[in-house]
Coordinates of C-alpha atoms in Angstrom, one line a residue:
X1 CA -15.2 -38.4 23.1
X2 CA -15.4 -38.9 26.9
X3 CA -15.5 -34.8 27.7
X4 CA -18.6 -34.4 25.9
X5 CA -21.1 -34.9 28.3
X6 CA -19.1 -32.8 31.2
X7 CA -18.4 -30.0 28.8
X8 CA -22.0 -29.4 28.1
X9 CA -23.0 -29.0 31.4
X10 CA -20.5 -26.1 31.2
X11 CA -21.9 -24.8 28.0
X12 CA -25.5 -24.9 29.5
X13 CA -24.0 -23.2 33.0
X14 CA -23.0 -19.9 31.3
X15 CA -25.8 -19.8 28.2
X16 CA -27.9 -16.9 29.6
X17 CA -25.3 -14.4 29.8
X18 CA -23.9 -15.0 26.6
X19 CA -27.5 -15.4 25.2
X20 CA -27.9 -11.8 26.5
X21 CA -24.3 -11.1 25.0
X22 CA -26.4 -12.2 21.5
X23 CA -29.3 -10.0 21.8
X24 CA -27.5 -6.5 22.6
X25 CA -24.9 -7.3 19.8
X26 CA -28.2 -7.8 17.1
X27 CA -29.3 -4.5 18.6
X28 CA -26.2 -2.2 17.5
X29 CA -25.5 -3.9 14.0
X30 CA -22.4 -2.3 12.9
X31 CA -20.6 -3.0 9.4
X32 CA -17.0 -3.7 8.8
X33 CA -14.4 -2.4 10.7
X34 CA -17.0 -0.5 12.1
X35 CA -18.1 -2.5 14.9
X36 CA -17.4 -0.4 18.0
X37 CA -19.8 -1.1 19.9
X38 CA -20.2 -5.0 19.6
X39 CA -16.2 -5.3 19.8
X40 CA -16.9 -3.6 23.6
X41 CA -19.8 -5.5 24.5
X42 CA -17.5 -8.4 23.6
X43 CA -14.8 -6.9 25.7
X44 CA -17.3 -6.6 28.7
X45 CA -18.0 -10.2 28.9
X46 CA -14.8 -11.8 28.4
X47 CA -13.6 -9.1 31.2
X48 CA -16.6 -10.5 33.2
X49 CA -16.2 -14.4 32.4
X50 CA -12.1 -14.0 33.8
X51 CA -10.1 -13.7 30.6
X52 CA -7.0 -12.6 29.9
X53 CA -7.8 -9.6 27.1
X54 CA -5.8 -8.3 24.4
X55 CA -7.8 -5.1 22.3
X56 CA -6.4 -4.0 18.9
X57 CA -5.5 -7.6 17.6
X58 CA -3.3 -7.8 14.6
X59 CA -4.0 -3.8 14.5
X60 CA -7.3 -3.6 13.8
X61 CA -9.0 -1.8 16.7
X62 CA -12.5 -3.7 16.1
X63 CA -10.6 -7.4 16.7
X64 CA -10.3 -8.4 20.4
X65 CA -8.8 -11.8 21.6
X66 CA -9.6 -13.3 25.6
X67 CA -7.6 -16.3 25.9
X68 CA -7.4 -18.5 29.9
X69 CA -5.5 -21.6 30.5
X70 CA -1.7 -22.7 30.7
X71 CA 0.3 -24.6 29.0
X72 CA 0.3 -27.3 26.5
X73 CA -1.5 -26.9 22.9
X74 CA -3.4 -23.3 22.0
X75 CA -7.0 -24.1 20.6
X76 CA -8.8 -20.9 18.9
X77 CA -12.5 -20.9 18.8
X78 CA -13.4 -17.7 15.8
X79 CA -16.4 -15.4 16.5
X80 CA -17.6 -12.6 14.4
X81 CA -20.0 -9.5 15.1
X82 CA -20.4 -7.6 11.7
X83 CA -23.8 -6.5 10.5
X84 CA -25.1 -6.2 6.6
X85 CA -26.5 -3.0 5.2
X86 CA -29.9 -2.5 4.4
X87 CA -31.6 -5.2 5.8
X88 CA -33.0 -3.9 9.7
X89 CA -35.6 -5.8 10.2
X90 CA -38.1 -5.5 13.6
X91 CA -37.0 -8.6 15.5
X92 CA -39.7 -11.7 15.2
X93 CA -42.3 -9.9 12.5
X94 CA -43.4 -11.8 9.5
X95 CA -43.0 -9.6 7.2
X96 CA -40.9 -6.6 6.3
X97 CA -40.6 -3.9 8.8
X98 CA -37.3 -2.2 8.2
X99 CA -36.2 -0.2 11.9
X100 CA -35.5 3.4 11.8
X101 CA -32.1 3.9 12.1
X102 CA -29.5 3.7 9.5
X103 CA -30.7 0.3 8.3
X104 CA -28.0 -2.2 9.3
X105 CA -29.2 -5.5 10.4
X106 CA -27.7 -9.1 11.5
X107 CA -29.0 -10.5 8.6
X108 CA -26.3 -13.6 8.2
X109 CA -26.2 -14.3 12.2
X110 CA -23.5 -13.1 13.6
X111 CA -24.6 -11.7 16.8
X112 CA -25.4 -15.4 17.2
X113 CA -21.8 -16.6 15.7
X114 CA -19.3 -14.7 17.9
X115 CA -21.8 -14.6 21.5
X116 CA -22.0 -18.7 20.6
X117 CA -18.2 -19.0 20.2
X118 CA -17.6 -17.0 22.9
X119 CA -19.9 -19.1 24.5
X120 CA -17.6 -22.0 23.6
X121 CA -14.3 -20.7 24.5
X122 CA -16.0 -19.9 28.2
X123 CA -16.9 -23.2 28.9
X124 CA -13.8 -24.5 27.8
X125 CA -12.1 -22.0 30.1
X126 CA -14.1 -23.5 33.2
X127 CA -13.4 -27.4 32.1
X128 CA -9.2 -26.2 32.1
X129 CA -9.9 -25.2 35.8
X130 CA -11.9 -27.8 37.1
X131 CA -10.0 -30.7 35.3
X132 CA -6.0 -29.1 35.4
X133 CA -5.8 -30.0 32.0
X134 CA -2.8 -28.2 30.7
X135 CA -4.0 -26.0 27.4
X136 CA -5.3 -22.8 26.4
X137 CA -8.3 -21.3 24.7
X138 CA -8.6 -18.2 22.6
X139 CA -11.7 -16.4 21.6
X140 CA -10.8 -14.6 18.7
X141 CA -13.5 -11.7 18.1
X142 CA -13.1 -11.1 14.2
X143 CA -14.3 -7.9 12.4
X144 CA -15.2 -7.3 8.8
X145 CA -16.2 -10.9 7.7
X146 CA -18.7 -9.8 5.0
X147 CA -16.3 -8.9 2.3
X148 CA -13.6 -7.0 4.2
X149 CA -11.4 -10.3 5.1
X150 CA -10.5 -9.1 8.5
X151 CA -9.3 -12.2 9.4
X152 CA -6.9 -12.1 6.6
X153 CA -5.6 -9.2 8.1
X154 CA -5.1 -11.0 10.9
X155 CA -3.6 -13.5 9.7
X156 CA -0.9 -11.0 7.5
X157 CA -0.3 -9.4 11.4
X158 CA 0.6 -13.2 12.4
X159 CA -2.0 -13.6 15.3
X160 CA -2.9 -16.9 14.7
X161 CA 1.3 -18.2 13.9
X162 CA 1.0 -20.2 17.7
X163 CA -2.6 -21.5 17.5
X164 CA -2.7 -25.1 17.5
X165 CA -5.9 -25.7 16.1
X166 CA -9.2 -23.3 15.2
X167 CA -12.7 -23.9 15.5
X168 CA -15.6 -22.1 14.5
X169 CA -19.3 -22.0 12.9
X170 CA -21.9 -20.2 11.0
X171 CA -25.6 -20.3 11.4
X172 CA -27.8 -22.4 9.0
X173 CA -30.7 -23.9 8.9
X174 CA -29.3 -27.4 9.2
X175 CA -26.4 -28.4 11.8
X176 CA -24.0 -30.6 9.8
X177 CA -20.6 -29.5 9.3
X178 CA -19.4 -26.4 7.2
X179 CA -17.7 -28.3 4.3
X180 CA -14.2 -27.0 2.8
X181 CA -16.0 -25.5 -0.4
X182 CA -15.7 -21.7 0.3
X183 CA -14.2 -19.5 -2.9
X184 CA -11.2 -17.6 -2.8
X185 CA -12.1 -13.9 -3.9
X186 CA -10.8 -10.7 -4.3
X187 CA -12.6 -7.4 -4.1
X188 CA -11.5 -4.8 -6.8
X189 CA -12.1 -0.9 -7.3
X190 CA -11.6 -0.1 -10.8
X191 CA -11.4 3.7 -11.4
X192 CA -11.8 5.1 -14.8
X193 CA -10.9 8.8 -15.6
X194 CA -11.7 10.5 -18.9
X195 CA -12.8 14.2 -19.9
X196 CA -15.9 16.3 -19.0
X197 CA -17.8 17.7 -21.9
X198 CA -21.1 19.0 -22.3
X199 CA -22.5 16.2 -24.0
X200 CA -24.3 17.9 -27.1
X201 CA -22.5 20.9 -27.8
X202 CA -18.6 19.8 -28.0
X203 CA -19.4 15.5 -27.3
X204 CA -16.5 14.8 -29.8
X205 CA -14.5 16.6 -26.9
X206 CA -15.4 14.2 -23.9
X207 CA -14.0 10.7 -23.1
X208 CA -16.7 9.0 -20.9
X209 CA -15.5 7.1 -17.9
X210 CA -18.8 6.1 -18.0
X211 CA -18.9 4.1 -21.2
X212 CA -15.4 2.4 -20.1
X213 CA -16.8 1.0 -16.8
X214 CA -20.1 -0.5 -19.3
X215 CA -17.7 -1.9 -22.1
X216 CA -15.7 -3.3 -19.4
X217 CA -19.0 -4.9 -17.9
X218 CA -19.7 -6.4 -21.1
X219 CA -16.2 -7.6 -21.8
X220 CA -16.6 -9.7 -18.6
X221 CA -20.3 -10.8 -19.5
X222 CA -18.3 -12.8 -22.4
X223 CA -15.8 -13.7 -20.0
X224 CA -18.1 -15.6 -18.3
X225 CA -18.8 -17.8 -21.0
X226 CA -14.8 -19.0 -20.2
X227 CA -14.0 -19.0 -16.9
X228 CA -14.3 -22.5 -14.6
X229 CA -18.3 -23.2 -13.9
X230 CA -17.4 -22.8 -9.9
X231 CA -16.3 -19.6 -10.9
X232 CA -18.2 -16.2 -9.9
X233 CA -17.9 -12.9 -10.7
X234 CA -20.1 -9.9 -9.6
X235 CA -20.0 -5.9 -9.4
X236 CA -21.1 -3.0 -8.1
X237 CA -21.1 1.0 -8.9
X238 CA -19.6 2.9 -6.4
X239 CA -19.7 6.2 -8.0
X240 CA -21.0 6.7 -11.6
X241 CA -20.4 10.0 -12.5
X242 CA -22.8 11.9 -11.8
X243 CA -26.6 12.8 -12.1
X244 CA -26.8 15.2 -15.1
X245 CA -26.8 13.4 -18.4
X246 CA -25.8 16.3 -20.3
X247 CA -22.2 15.9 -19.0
X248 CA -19.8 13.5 -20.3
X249 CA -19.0 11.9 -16.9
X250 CA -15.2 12.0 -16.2
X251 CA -14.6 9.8 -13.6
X252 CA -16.9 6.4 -12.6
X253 CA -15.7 3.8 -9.9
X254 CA -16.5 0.8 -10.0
X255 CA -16.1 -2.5 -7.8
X256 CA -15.6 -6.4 -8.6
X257 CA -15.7 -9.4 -6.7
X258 CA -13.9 -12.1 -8.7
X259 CA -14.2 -15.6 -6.6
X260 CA -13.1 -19.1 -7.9
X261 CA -12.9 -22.6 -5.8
X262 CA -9.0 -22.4 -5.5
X263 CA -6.9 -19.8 -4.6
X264 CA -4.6 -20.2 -8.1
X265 CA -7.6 -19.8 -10.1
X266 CA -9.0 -16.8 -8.5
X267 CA -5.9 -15.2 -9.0
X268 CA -6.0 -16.0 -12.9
X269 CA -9.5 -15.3 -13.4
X270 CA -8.9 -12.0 -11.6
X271 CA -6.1 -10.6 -13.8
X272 CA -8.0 -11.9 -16.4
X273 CA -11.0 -8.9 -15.6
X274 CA -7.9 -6.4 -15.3
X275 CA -6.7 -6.9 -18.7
X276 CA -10.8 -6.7 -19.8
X277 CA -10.6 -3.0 -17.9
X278 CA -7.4 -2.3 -19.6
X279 CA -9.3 -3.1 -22.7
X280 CA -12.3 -1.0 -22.1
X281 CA -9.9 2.0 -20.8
X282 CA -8.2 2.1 -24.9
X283 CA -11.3 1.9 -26.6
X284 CA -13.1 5.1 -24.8
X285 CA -9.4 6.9 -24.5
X286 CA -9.6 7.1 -20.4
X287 CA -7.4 6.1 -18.1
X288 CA -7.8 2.8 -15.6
X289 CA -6.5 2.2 -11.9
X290 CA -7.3 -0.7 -9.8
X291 CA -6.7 -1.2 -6.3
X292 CA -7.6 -3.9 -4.0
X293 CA -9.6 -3.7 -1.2
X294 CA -9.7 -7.0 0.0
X295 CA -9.0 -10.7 -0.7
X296 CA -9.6 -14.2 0.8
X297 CA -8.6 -17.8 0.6
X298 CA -10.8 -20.5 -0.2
X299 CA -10.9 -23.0 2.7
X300 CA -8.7 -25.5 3.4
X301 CA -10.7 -29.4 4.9
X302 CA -9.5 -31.2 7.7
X303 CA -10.9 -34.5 7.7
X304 CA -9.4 -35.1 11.2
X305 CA -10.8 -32.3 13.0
X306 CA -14.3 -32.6 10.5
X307 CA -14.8 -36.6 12.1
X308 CA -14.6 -35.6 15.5
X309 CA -16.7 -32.3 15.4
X310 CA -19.3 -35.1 13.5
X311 CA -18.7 -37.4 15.8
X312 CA -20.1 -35.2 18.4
X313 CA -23.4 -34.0 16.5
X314 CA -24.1 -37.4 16.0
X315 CA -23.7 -38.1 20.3
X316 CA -25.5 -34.3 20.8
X317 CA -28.1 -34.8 18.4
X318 CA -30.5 -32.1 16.9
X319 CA -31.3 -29.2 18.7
X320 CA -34.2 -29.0 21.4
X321 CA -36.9 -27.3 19.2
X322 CA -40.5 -27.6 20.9
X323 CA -43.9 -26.6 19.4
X324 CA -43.4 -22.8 19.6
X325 CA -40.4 -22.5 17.9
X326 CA -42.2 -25.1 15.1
X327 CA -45.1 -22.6 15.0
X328 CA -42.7 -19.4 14.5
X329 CA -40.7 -21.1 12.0
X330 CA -43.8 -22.3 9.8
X331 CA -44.9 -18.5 10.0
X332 CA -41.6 -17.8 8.7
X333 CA -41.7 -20.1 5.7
X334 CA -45.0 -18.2 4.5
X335 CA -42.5 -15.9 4.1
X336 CA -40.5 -17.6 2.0
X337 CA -41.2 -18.7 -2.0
X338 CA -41.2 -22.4 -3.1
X339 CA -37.9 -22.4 -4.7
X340 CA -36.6 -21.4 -1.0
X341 CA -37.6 -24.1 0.6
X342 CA -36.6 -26.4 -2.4
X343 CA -33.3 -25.1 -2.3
X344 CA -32.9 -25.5 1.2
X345 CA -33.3 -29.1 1.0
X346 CA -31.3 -29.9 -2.3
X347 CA -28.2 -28.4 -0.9
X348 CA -28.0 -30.8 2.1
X349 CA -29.2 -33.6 0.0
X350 CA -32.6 -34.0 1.4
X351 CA -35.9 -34.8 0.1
X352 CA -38.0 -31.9 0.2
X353 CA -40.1 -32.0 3.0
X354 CA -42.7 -29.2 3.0
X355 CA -44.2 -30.5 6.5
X356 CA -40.3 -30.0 8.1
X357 CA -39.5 -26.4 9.2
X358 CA -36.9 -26.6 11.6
X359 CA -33.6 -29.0 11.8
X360 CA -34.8 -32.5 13.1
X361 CA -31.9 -34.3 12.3
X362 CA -27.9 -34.7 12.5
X363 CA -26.8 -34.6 8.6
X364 CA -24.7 -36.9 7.7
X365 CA -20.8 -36.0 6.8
X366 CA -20.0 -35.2 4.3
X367 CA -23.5 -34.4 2.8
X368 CA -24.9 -36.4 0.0
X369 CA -25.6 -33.3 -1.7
X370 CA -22.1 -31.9 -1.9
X371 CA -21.5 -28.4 -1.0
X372 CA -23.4 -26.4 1.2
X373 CA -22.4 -23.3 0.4
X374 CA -20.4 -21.9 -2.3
X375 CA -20.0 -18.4 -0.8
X376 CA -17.1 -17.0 0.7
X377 CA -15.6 -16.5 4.1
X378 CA -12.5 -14.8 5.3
X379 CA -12.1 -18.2 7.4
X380 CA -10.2 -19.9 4.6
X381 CA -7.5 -17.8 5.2
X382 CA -6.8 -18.9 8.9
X383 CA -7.3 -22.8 7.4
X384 CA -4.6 -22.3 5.3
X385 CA -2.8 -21.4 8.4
X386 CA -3.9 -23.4 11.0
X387 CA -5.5 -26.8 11.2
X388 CA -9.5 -25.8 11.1
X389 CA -12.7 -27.0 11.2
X390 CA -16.2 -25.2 11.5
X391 CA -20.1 -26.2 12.3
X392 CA -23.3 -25.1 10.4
X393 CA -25.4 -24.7 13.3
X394 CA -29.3 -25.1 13.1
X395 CA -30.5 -21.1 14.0
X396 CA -33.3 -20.4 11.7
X397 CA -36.4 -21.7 9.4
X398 CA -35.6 -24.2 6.4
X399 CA -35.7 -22.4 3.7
X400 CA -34.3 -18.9 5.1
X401 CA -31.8 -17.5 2.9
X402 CA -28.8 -15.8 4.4
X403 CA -28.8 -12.1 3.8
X404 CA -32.0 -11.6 4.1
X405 CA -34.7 -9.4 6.1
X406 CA -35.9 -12.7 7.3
X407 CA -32.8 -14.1 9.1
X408 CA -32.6 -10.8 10.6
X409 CA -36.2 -10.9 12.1
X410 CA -35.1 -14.4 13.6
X411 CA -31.8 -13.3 14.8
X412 CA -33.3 -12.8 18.7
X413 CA -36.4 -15.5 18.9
X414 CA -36.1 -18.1 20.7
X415 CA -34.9 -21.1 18.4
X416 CA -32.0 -18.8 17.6
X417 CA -31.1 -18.9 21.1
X418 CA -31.5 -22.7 21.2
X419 CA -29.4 -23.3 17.6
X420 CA -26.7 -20.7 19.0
X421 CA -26.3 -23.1 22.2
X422 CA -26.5 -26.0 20.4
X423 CA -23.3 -25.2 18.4
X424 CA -21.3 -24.2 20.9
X425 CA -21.4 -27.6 23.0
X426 CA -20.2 -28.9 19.5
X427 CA -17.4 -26.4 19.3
X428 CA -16.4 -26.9 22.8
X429 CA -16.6 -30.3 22.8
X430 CA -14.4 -30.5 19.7
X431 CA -12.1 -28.0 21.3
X432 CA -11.7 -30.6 24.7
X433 CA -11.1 -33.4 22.5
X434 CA -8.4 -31.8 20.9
X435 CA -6.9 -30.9 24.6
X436 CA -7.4 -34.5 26.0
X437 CA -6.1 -36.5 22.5
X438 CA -2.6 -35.4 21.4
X439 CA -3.3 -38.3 18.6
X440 CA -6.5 -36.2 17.0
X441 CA -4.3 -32.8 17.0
X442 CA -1.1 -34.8 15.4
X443 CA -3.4 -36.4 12.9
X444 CA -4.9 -32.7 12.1
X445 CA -1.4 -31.1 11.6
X446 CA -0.4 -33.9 10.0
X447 CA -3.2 -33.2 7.2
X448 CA -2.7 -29.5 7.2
X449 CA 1.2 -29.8 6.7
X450 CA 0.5 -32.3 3.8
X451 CA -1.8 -29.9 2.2
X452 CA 0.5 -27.1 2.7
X453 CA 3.7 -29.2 1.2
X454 CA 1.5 -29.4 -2.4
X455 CA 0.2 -25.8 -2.3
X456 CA 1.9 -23.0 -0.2
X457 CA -0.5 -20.1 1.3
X458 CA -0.2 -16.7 -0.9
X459 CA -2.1 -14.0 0.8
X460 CA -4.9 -12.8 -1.6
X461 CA -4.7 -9.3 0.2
X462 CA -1.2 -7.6 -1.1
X463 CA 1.1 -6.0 1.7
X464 CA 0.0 -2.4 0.7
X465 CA -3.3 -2.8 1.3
X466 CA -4.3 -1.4 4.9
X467 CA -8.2 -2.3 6.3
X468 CA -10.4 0.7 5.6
X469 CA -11.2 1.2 9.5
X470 CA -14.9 2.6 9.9
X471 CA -14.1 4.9 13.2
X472 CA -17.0 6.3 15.2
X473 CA -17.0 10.2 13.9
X474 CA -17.2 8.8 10.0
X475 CA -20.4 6.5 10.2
X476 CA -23.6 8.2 8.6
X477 CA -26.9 7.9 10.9

């Protein structure tokens, strides 16, 4: 709308800083509810930029919010800082050079998401000033996004009850908007308990806790064959007996992600693999628990908020890329395989274009291709509270895959930097058209409240369950 222009020239007045903000958060990855270190640095420069800061949001002493402004609506722009495990990565080298350390890298961007948000929310703050608009902007720093729903927590603690409106983004290789096709999920640990036994002398006298957990895995394998095609369900070991096969392992831990495309159906589907548990628990004669760990909502669209942040991608256009950033990115995709790059395209909709490497384009809304993603994202739970909307932002090769050593090697080059400006004029722009047009924010709570009226919010995260808080003195390094 008419602010865009003007609130760009405050994006580009403060990009450095935050820019810098970027770069020391990729340097300390951190996993969740573990992230110290980029929580503080986050502290620093919302101290530094003038705003008002609250530590230990909604409990969790890794969440932070800086909010500025007075009066009229509340808009809340989301940023994360958590790290993956395993995937350190030397910044800008083509090919695997894992850092010595304790192997945590930025490999989905967000030392880019929540430095670009913040990045946002500051030049928001400095258009309330100069224009006396009357309004407010939050920068909500969010922990634990990659699987330990810290914005659910949040949103159970009810720090988000007077936002208006909330805006955020994820880096991509594209910049379109982040469709409403995220999948509910629910993290399990199931713990089976049986009998120790020396496995060849008295066998007859052990019950394996490890043959539960595999019966139950296969029980599931033939659940998949009837559960919705969106559907997705995945596990892990987290403990699996032991190392001596000459025992009859007594105790085995193990963890499931159950996601589906609606909150309703994840539930089913979920109680669905307890009962398979239950099943594999009587045929060995152990015992089964299961507790949650953590849960999220799938996300809720708002085609309100979604034409106005398009609105202004299509007036911003693609991001500045020059020759340099070309020629990194095509090193990059030697990197990658064929079906990468394929894949990259198809999701969007595009023709594959193996002479493209970086973003050129504003994609069109929604994309021809349908979904973008069908991960998940702890987002979904604040849409289901608050009218939301959220940008893929252009940060990385075509064809780079998300969790991977080489979106952590990109995290700090230069056409990160550019991508990671890029969407935060969008986000700020969206955020002063929501404080200049009281019609767009009526129209977006309109939506919400309709949606809400057919299909109340049920936390996926049960009142009992308390975040498993990663303090300093218990990280491994």
């Amino acid at each position: 709308m008419r602010n865009s222009n003007e609130i760009w020239d405050f994006v580009e007045a403060r990009k450095e800083p935050l820019i810098a903000l970027s770069d020391a958060v990729w340097a300390v990855p951190e996993l969740n509810f573990g992230e110290f270190r980029s929580v503080a640095l986050h502290g620093a420069t919302l101290e530094s930029e003038g705003f008002r800061v609250t530590r230990d949001v909604g409990g969790l002493p890794t969440a932070i919010m800086g909010e500025a402004g007075e009066g009229g609506p509340v808009i809340a722009i989301l940023g994360e800082y958590d790290a993956l495990p395993g995937l350190s990565q030397q910044a800008g080298a083509t090919q695997p050079r894992p850092l010595p350390g304790d192997g945590n890298g930025h490999a989905c961007g967000h030392n880019l998401l929540g430095s670009a948000s913040l990045l946002a929310a500051t030049a928001v703050k400095n258009w309330l000033a100069a224009t006396g608009t009357p309004g407010r902007v939050r920068y909500y720093g969010c922990p634990a996004e990659e699987g330990g729903a810290g914005k659910g927590f949040m949103v159970r603690a009810g720090v988000f009850d007077d936002v208006d409106a909330a805006i955020s983004w994820h880096p991509f290789c594209f910049a379109t908007i982040f469709p409403p096709a995220a999948l509910a999920n629910v993290r399990l640990d199931f713990t089976f308990t049986g009998r120790a036994a020396h496995a060849a002398a008295a066998p007859h006298l052990g019950r394996s806790a490890l043959d539960a957990a595999e019966l139950m895995n296969i029980g599931v394998n033939y659940l998949r064959e009837h559960m919705l095609p969106t559907s997705r369900i995945h596990y892990a070991y987290q403990d699996a007996g032991g190392v001596a096969p000459n025992v009859v392992q007594a105790r085995t831990v193990i963890r499931y992600t159950v996601r589906a495309a609606e909150l309703e159906d994840m539930l089913a589907l979920a109680e669905r693999v307890r009962r398979v548990a239950e099943g594999a628990a009587m045929m060995t004669e152990t015992t089964v628990t299961c507790a949650v760990i953590s849960g999220m909502a799938n996300l809720l669209g708002n085609p309100p908020l979604e034409a106005a942040m398009q609105a202004n991608l299509e007036r911003l256009g693609p991001p500045p890329f020059d020759a340099a950033d070309q020629a990194f990115a095509r090193e990059m995709q030697a990197t990658f395989s064929e079906q990468d790059i394929v894949t990259a395209f198809r999701q969007v909709g595009l023709p594959v274009d193996r002479n493209t490497a970086l973003c050129d384009r504003i994609l069109p809304y929604p994309t021809p291709g349908g979904p973008v993603t069908l991960g998940s994202t702890d987002v979904g739970d604040v849409s289901w509270t608050v009218p939301t909307v959220q940008a893929l932002g252009a940060t990385c090769a075509i064809g780079t895959a998300l969790h991977s050593w080489q979106m952590t090697a990109q995290g700090t080059s230069a056409l990160a930097h550019k991508g990671m400006v890029h969407v935060a004029k969008i986000m700020a722009a969206t955020a002063t058209d929501l404080l200049s047009d009281p019609g767009l924010l009526d129209r977006a709570k309109q939506d919400h409240a309709a949606k809400l009226r057919q299909r109340p919010y049920v936390s996926p995260i049960p009142p009992e369950v308390q975040p498993p808080v990663l303090y300093p003195d218990q990280v491994v390094g």
